[in-house]
mmCIF file of C-alpha atoms and ligand atoms in Angstrom:
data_model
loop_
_atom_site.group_PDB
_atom_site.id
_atom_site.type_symbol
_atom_site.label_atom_id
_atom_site.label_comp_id
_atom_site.label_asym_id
_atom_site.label_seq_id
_atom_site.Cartn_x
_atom_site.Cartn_y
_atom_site.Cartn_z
ATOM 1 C CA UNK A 1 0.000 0.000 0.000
ATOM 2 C CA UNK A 2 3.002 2.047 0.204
ATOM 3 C CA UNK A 3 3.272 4.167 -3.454
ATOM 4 C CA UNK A 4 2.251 7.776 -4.756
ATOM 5 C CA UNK A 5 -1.130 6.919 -6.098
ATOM 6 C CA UNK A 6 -3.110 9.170 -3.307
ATOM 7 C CA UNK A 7 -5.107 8.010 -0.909
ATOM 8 C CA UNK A 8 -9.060 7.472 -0.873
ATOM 9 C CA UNK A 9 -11.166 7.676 2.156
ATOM 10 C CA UNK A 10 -14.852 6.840 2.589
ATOM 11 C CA UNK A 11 -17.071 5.603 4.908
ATOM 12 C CA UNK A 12 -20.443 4.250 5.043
ATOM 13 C CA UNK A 13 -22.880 3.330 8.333
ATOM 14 C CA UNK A 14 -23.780 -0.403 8.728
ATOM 15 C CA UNK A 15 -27.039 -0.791 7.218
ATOM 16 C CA UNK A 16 -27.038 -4.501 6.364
ATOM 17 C CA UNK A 17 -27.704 -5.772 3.224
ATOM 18 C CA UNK A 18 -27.624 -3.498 0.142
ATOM 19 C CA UNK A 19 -29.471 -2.524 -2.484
ATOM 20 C CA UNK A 20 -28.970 -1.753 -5.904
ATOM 21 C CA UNK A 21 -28.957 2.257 -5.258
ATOM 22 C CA UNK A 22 -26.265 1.643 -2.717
ATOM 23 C CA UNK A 23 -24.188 -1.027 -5.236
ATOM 24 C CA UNK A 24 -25.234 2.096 -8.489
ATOM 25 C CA UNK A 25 -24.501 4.938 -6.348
ATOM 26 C CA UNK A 26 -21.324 4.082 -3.833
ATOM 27 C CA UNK A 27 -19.987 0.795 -4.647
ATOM 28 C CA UNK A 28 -19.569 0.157 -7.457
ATOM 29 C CA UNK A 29 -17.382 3.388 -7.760
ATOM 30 C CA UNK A 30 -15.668 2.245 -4.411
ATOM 31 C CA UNK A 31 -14.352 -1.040 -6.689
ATOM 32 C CA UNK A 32 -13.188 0.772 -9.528
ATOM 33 C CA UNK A 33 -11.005 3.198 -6.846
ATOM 34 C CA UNK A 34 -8.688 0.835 -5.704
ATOM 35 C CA UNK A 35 -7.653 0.538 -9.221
ATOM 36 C CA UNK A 36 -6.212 3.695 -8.878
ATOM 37 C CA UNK A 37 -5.471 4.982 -5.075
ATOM 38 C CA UNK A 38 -4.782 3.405 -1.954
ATOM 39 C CA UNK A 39 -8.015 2.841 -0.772
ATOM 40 C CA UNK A 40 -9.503 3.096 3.150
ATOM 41 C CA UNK A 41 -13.104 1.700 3.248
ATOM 42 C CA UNK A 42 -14.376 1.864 6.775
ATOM 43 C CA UNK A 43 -17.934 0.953 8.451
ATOM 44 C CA UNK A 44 -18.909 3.685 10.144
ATOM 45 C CA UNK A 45 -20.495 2.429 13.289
ATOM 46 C CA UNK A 46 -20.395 4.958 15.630
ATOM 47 C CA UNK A 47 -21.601 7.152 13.245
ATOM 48 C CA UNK A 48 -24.611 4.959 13.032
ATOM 49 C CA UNK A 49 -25.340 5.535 17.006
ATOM 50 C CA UNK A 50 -26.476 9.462 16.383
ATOM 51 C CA UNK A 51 -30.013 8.124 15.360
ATOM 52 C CA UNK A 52 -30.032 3.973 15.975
ATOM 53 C CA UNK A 53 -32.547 3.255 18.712
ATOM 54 C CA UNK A 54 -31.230 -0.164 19.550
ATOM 55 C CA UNK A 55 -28.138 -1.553 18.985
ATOM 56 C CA UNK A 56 -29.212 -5.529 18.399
ATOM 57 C CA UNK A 57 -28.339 -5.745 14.899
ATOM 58 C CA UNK A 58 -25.292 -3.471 14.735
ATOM 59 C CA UNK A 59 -23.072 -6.598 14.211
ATOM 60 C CA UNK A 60 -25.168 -8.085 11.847
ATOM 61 C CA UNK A 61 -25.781 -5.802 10.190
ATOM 62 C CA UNK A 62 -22.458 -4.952 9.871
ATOM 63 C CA UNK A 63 -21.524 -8.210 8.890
ATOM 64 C CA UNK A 64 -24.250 -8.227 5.894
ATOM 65 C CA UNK A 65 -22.914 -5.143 4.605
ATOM 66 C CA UNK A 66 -19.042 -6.297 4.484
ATOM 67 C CA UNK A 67 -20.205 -9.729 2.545
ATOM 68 C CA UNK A 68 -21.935 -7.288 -0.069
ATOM 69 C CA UNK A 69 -18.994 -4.886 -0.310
ATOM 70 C CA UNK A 70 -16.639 -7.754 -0.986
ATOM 71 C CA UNK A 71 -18.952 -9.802 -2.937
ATOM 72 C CA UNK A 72 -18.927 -6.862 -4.979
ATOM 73 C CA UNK A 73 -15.565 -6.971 -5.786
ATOM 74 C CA UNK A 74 -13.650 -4.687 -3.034
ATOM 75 C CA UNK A 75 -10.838 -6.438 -2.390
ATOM 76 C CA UNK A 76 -9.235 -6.439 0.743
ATOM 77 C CA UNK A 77 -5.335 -7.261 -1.051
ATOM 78 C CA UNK A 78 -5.659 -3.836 -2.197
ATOM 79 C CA UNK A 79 -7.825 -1.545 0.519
ATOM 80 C CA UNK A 80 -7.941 -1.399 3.805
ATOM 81 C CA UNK A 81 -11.425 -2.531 5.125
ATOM 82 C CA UNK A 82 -12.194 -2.019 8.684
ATOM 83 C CA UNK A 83 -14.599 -0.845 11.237
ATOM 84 C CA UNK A 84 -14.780 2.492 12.716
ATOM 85 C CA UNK A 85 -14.631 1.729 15.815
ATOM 86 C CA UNK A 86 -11.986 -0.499 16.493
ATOM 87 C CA UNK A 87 -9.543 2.250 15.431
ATOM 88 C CA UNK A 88 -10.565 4.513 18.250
ATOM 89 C CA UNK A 89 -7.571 7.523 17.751
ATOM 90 C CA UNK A 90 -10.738 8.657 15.724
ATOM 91 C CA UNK A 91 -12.280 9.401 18.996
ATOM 92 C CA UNK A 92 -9.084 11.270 20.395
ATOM 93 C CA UNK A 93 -8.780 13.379 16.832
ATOM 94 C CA UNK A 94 -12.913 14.132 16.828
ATOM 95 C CA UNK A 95 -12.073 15.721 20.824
ATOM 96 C CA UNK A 96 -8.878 17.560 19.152
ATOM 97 C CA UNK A 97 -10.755 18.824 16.426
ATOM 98 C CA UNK A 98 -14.064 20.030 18.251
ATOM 99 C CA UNK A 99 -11.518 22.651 20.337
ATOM 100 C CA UNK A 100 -11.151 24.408 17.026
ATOM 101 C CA UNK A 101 -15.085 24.273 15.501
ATOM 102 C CA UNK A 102 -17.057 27.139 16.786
ATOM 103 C CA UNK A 103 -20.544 25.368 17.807
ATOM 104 C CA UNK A 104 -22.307 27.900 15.997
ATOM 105 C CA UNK A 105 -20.558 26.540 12.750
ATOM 106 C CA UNK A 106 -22.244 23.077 13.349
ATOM 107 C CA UNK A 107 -25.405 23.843 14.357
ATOM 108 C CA UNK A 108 -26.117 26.149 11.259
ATOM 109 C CA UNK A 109 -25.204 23.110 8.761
ATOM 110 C CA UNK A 110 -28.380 22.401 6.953
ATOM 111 C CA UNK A 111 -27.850 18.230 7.904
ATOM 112 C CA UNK A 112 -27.418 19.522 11.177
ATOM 113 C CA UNK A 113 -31.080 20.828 10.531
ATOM 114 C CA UNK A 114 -31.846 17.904 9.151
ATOM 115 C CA UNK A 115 -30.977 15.467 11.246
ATOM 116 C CA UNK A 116 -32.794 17.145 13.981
ATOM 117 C CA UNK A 117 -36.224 17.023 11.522
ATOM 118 C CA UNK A 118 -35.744 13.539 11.183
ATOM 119 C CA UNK A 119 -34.789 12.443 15.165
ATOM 120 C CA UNK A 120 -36.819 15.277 17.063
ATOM 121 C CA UNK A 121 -36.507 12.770 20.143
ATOM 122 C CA UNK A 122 -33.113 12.374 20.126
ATOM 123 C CA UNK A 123 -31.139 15.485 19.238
ATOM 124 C CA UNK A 124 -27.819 13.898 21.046
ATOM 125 C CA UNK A 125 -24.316 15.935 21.686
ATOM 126 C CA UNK A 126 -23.313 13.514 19.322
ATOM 127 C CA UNK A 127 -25.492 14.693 16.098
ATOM 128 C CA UNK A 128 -24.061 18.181 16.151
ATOM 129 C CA UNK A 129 -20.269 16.585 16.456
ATOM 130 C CA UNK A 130 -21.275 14.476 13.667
ATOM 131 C CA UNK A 131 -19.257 16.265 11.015
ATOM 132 C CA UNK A 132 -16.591 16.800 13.061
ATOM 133 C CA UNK A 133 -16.206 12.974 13.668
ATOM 134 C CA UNK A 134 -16.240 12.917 9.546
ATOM 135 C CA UNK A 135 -13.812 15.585 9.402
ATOM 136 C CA UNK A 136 -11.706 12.898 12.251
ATOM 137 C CA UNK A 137 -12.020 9.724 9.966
ATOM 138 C CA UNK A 138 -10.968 11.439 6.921
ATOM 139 C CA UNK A 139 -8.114 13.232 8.423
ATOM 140 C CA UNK A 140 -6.873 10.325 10.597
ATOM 141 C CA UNK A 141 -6.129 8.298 7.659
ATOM 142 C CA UNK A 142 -4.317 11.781 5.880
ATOM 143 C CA UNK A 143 -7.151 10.840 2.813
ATOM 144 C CA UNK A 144 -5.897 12.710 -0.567
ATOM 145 C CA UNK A 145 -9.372 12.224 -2.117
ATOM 146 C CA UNK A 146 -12.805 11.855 -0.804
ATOM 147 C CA UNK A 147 -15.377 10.420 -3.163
ATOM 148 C CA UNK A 148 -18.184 12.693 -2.722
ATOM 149 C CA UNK A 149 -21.302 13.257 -5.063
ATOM 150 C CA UNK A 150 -22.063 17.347 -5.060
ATOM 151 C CA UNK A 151 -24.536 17.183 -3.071
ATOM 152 C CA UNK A 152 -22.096 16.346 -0.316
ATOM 153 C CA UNK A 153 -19.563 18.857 -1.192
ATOM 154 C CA UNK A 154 -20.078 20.815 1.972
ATOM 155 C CA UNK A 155 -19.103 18.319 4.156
ATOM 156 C CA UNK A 156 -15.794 18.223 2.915
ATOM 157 C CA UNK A 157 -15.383 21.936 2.557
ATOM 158 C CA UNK A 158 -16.291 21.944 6.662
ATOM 159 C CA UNK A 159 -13.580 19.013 6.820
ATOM 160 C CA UNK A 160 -10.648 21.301 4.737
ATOM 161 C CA UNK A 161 -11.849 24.065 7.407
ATOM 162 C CA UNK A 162 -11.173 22.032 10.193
ATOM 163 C CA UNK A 163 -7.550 21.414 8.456
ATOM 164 C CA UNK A 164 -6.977 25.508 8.487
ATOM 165 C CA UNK A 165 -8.154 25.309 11.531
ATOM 166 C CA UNK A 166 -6.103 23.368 13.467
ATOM 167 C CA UNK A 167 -2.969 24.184 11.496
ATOM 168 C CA UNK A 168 -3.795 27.655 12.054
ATOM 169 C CA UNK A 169 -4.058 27.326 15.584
ATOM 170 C CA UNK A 170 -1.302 24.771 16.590
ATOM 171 C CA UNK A 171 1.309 26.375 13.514
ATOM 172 C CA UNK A 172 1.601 23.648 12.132
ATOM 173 C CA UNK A 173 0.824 21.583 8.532
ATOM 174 C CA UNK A 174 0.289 18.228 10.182
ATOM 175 C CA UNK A 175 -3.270 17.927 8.769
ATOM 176 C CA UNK A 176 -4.060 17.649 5.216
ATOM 177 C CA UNK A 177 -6.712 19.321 3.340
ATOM 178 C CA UNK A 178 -8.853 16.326 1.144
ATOM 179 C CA UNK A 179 -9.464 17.203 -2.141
ATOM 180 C CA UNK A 180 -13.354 15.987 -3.352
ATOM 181 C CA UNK A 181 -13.297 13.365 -5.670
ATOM 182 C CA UNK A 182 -16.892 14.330 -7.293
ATOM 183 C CA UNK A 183 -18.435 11.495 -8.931
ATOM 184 C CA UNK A 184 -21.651 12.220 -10.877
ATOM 185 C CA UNK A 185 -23.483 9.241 -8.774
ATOM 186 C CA UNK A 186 -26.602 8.167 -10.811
ATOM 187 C CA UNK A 187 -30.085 8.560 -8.319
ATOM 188 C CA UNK A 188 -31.408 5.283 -8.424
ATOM 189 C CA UNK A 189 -35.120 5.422 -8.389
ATOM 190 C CA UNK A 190 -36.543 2.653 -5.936
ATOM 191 C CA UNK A 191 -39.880 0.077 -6.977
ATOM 192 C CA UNK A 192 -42.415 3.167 -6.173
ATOM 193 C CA UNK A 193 -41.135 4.895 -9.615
ATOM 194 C CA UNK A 194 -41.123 8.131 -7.242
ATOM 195 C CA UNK A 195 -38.286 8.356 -4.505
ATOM 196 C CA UNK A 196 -34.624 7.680 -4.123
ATOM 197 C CA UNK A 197 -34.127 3.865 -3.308
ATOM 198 C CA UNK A 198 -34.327 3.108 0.194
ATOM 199 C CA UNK A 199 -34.818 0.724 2.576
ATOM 200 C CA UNK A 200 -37.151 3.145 4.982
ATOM 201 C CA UNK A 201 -39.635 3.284 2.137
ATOM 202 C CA UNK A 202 -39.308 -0.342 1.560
ATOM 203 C CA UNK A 203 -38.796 0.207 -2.171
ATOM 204 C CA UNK A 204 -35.821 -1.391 -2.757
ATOM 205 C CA UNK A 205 -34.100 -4.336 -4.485
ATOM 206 C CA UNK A 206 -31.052 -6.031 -2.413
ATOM 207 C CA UNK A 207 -28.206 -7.337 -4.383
ATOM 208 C CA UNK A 208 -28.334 -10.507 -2.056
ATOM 209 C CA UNK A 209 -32.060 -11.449 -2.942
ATOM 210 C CA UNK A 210 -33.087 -14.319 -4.002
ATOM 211 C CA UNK A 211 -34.011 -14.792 -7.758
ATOM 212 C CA UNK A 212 -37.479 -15.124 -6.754
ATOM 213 C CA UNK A 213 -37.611 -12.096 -4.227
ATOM 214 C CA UNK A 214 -35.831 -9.702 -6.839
ATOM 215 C CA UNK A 215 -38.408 -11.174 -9.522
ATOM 216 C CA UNK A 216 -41.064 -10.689 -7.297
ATOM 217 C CA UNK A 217 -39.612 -6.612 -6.691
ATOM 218 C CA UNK A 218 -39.082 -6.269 -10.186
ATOM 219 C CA UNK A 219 -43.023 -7.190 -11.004
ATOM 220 C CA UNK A 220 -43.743 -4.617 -8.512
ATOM 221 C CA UNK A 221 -42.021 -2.108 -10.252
ATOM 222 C CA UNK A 222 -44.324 1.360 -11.103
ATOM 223 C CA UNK A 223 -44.589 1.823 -15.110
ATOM 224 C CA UNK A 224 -45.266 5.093 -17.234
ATOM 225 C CA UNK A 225 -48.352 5.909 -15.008
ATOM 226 C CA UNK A 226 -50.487 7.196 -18.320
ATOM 227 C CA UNK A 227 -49.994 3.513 -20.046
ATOM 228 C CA UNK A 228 -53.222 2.188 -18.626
ATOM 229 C CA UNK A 229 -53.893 -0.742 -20.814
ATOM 230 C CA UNK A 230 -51.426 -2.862 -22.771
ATOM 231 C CA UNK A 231 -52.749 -1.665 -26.306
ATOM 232 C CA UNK A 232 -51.808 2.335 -24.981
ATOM 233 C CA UNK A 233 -48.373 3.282 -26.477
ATOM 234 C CA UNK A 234 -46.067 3.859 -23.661
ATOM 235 C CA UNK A 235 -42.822 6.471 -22.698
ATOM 236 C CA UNK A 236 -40.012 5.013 -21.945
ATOM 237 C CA UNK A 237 -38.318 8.520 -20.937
ATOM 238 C CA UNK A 238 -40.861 8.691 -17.659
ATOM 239 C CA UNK A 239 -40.176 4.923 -16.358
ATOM 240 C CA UNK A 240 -38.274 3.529 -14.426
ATOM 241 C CA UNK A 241 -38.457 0.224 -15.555
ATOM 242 C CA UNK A 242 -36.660 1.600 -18.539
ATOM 243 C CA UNK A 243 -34.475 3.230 -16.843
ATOM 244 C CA UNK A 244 -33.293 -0.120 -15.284
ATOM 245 C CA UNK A 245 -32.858 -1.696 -18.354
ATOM 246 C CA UNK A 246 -30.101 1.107 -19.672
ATOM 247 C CA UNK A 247 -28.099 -0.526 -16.658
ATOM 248 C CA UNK A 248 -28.531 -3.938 -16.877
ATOM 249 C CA UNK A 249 -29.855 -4.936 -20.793
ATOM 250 C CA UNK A 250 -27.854 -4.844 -23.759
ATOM 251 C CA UNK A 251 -28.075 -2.284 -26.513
ATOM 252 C CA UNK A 252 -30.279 -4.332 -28.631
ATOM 253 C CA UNK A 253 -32.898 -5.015 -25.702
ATOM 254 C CA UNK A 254 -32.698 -1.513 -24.691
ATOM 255 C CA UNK A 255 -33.270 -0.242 -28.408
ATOM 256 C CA UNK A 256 -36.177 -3.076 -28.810
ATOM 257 C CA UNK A 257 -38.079 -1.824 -25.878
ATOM 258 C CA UNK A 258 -37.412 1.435 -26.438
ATOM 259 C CA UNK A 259 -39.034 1.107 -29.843
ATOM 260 C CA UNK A 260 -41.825 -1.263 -28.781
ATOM 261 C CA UNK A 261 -42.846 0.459 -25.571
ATOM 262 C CA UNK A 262 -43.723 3.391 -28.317
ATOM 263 C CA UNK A 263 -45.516 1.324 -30.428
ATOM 264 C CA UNK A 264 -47.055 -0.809 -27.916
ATOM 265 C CA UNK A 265 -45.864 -3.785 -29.101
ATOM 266 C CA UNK A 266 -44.507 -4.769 -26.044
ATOM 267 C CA UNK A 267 -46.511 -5.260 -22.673
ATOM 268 C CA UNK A 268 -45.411 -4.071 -19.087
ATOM 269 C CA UNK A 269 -45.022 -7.631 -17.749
ATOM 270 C CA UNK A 270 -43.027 -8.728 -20.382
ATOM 271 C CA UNK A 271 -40.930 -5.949 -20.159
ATOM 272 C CA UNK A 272 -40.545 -6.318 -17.046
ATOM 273 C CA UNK A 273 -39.993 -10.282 -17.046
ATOM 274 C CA UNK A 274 -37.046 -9.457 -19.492
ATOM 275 C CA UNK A 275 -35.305 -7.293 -16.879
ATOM 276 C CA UNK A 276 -36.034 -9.137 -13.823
ATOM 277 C CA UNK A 277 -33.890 -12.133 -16.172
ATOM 278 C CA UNK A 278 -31.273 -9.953 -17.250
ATOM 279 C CA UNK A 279 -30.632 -8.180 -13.522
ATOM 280 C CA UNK A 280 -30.912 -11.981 -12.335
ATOM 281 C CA UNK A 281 -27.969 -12.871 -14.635
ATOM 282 C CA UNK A 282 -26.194 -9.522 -13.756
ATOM 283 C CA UNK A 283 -26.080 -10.657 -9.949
ATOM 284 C CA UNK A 284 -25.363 -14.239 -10.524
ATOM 285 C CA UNK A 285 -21.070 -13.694 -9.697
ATOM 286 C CA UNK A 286 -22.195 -11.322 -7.213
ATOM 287 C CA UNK A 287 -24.272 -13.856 -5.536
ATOM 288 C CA UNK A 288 -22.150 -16.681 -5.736
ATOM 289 C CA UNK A 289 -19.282 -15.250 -4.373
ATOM 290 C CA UNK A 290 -21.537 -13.822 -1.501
ATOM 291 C CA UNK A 291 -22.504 -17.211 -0.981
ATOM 292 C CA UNK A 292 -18.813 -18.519 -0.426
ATOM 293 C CA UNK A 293 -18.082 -15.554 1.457
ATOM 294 C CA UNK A 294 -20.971 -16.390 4.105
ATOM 295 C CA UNK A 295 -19.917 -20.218 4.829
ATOM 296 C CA UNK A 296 -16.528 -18.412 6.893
ATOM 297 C CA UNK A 297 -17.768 -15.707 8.920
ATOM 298 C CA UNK A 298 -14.677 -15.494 10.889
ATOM 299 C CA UNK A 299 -12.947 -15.450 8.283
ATOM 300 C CA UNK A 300 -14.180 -12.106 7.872
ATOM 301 C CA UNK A 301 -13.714 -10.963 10.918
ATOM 302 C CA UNK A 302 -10.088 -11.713 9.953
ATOM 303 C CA UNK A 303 -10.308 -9.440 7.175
ATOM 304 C CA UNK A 304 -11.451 -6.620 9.258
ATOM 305 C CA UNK A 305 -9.032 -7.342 11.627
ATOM 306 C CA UNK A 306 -6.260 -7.229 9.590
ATOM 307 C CA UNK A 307 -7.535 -3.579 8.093
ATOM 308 C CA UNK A 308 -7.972 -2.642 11.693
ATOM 309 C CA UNK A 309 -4.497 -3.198 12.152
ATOM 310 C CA UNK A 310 -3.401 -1.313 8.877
ATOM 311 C CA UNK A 311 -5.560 1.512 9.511
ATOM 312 C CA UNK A 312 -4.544 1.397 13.156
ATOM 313 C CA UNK A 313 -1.008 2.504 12.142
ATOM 314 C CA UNK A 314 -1.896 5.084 9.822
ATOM 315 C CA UNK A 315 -3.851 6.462 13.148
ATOM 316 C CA UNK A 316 -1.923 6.607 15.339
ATOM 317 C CA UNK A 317 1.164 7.889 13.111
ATOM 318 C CA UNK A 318 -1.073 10.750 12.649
ATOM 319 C CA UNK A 319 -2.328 11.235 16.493
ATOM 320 C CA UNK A 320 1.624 11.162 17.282
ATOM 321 C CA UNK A 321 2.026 13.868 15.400
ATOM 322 C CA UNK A 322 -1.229 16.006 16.341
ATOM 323 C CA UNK A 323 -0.586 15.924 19.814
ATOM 324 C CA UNK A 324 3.177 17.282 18.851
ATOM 325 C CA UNK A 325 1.672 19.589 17.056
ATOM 326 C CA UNK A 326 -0.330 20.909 19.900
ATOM 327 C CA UNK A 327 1.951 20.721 22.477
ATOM 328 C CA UNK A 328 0.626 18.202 24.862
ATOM 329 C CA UNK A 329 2.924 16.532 27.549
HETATM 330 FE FE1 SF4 B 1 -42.096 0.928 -18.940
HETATM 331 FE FE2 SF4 B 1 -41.507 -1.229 -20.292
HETATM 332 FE FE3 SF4 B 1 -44.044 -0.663 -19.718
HETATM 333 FE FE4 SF4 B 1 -42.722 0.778 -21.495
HETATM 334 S S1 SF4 B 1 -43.218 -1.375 -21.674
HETATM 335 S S2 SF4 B 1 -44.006 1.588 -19.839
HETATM 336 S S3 SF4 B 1 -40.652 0.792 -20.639
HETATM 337 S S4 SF4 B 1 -42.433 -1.165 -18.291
#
């Protein structure tokens, strides 16, 4: 892991098993990376305490998650997997960092706002540190690049301000400013044909379905809403089922439908039956490597142990050096 290629840092909260807007919109991209850059993949988990009301399925969810990530082709030769928080110099950094954030700062970020919308019960001390433990993660592991899509460009501008920060204050260049890595992420509509795939709104597909199940989701799918019957011509431009097939048919079957969804040549459930068979055949490596994956659970927990113990170096290099930097005893 030790070249020039930069280094990539992201991290993502354990939500179990993924769907396709998490495999479309993070990783995917997160595979292709570590073609390129030294790559630090982390689960955030204590992230995921902010808002989690119970803490029951943390592991397995966490667990679930890793299987898809390197079913999916990350590969832990090349990046560093690991979980947040058994590197805890994040923890130490987040404290060192919050001395130079002005709370005002935090509390006027719009997810700041957010976040308290969505948890009015629970507005915890640790939802208004939350991008400060962001700015910690990405600045413990000295990340070059941040894959970001735009709409999360603020967070690391707030992390680079921490950087100017902290140097400011201390005198010193210890901390890095990331650079945003902006990746034009496609939104993956979910089933409903309206809103962003998630699994809150239970309109999702997981990679790790069944056949069956992701047949069954597929069926489910909302069409062009003004193609009532099956002898209406249909628009392809305002469905989603269309839209699925750009990813996962070929040009031929993309160009057929397009044409015959027009003329109304083709019906909804056949169109439909033809991706549900070509998204089955898309996740049929996926799957079977999952599967192998999931007979060795510890081993696993080996692989995150072993990027616990590479990231664990980076870490506490860099806490060596920030305490230095500020002068403590
Ligand atoms: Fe959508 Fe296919 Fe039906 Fe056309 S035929 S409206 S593309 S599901």
């Amino acid at each position: 892991m030790i070249n020039n290629r930069g280094r990539v840092f992201s991290g993502a909260r354990p939500t179990g098993r993924q769907h396709l807007g998490n495999f479309l919109g993070a990783i995917k991209n997160y595979v292709a990376l570590q073609e390129y850059y030294d790559c630090v993949y982390c689960v955030v988990d204590i992230h995921a305490l902010t808002t989690m009301e119970t803490t029951e399925n943390l592991k397995a969810n966490t667990m679930d998650m890793v299987l898809d990530w390197l079913a999916a082709g990350m590969d832990p030769q090349k990046s560093i997997v690991f979980i947040q928080s058994h590197v805890p110099e994040v923890m130490e950094l987040h404290t060192y960092l919050s001395m130079v954030t002005p709370l005002g700062k935090l509390t006027d970020l719009p997810t700041f706002k957010e976040k308290v919308r969505e948890n009015p019960h629970n507005i915890n001390y640790g939802l208004v540190g939350y991008p400060v433990l962001m700015a910690a993660d990405i600045l413990l592991y000295k990340a070059d690049f941040v894959p970001v899509g735009v709409d999360q460009a603020p967070h690391i501008e707030f992390t680079r301000e921490c950087v100017r920060s902290f140097n400011y204050r201390y005198n010193s260049n210890v901390l890095i400013e990331p650079q945003m890595k902006v990746t034009e992420f496609p939104k993956i509509i979910g089933i409903d044909g309206t809103q962003k795939m998630g699994k809150s709104l239970d309109n999702h597909i997981e990679m790790a379905s069944t056949p069956e199940e992701t047949t069954k989701r597929v069926m489910m799918m909302v069409t062009d809403p003004q193609r009532q019957r099956r002898s209406d011509p249909g628009n392809p431009d305002v469905c989603n089922v269309f839209t699925f097939h750009k990813i996962f048919s070929s040009k031929e079957e993309v160009d057929q439908v397009n044409r015959e969804c027009r003329s109304a040549e083709i019906g909804c459930v056949d169109c439909k039956k033809l991706l549900a068979k070509n998204l089955n055949n898309y996740l049929i490596p996926f799957r079977e490597k999952r599967a192998e994956f999931a007979k060795d659970e510890q081993k696993i927990w080996d692989i995150l142990e072993d990027g616990r113990i590479r990231a664990q170096k980076i870490a506490q290099n860099t806490i060596e050096e920030v305490r230095s930097a500020i002068g403590l005893p």
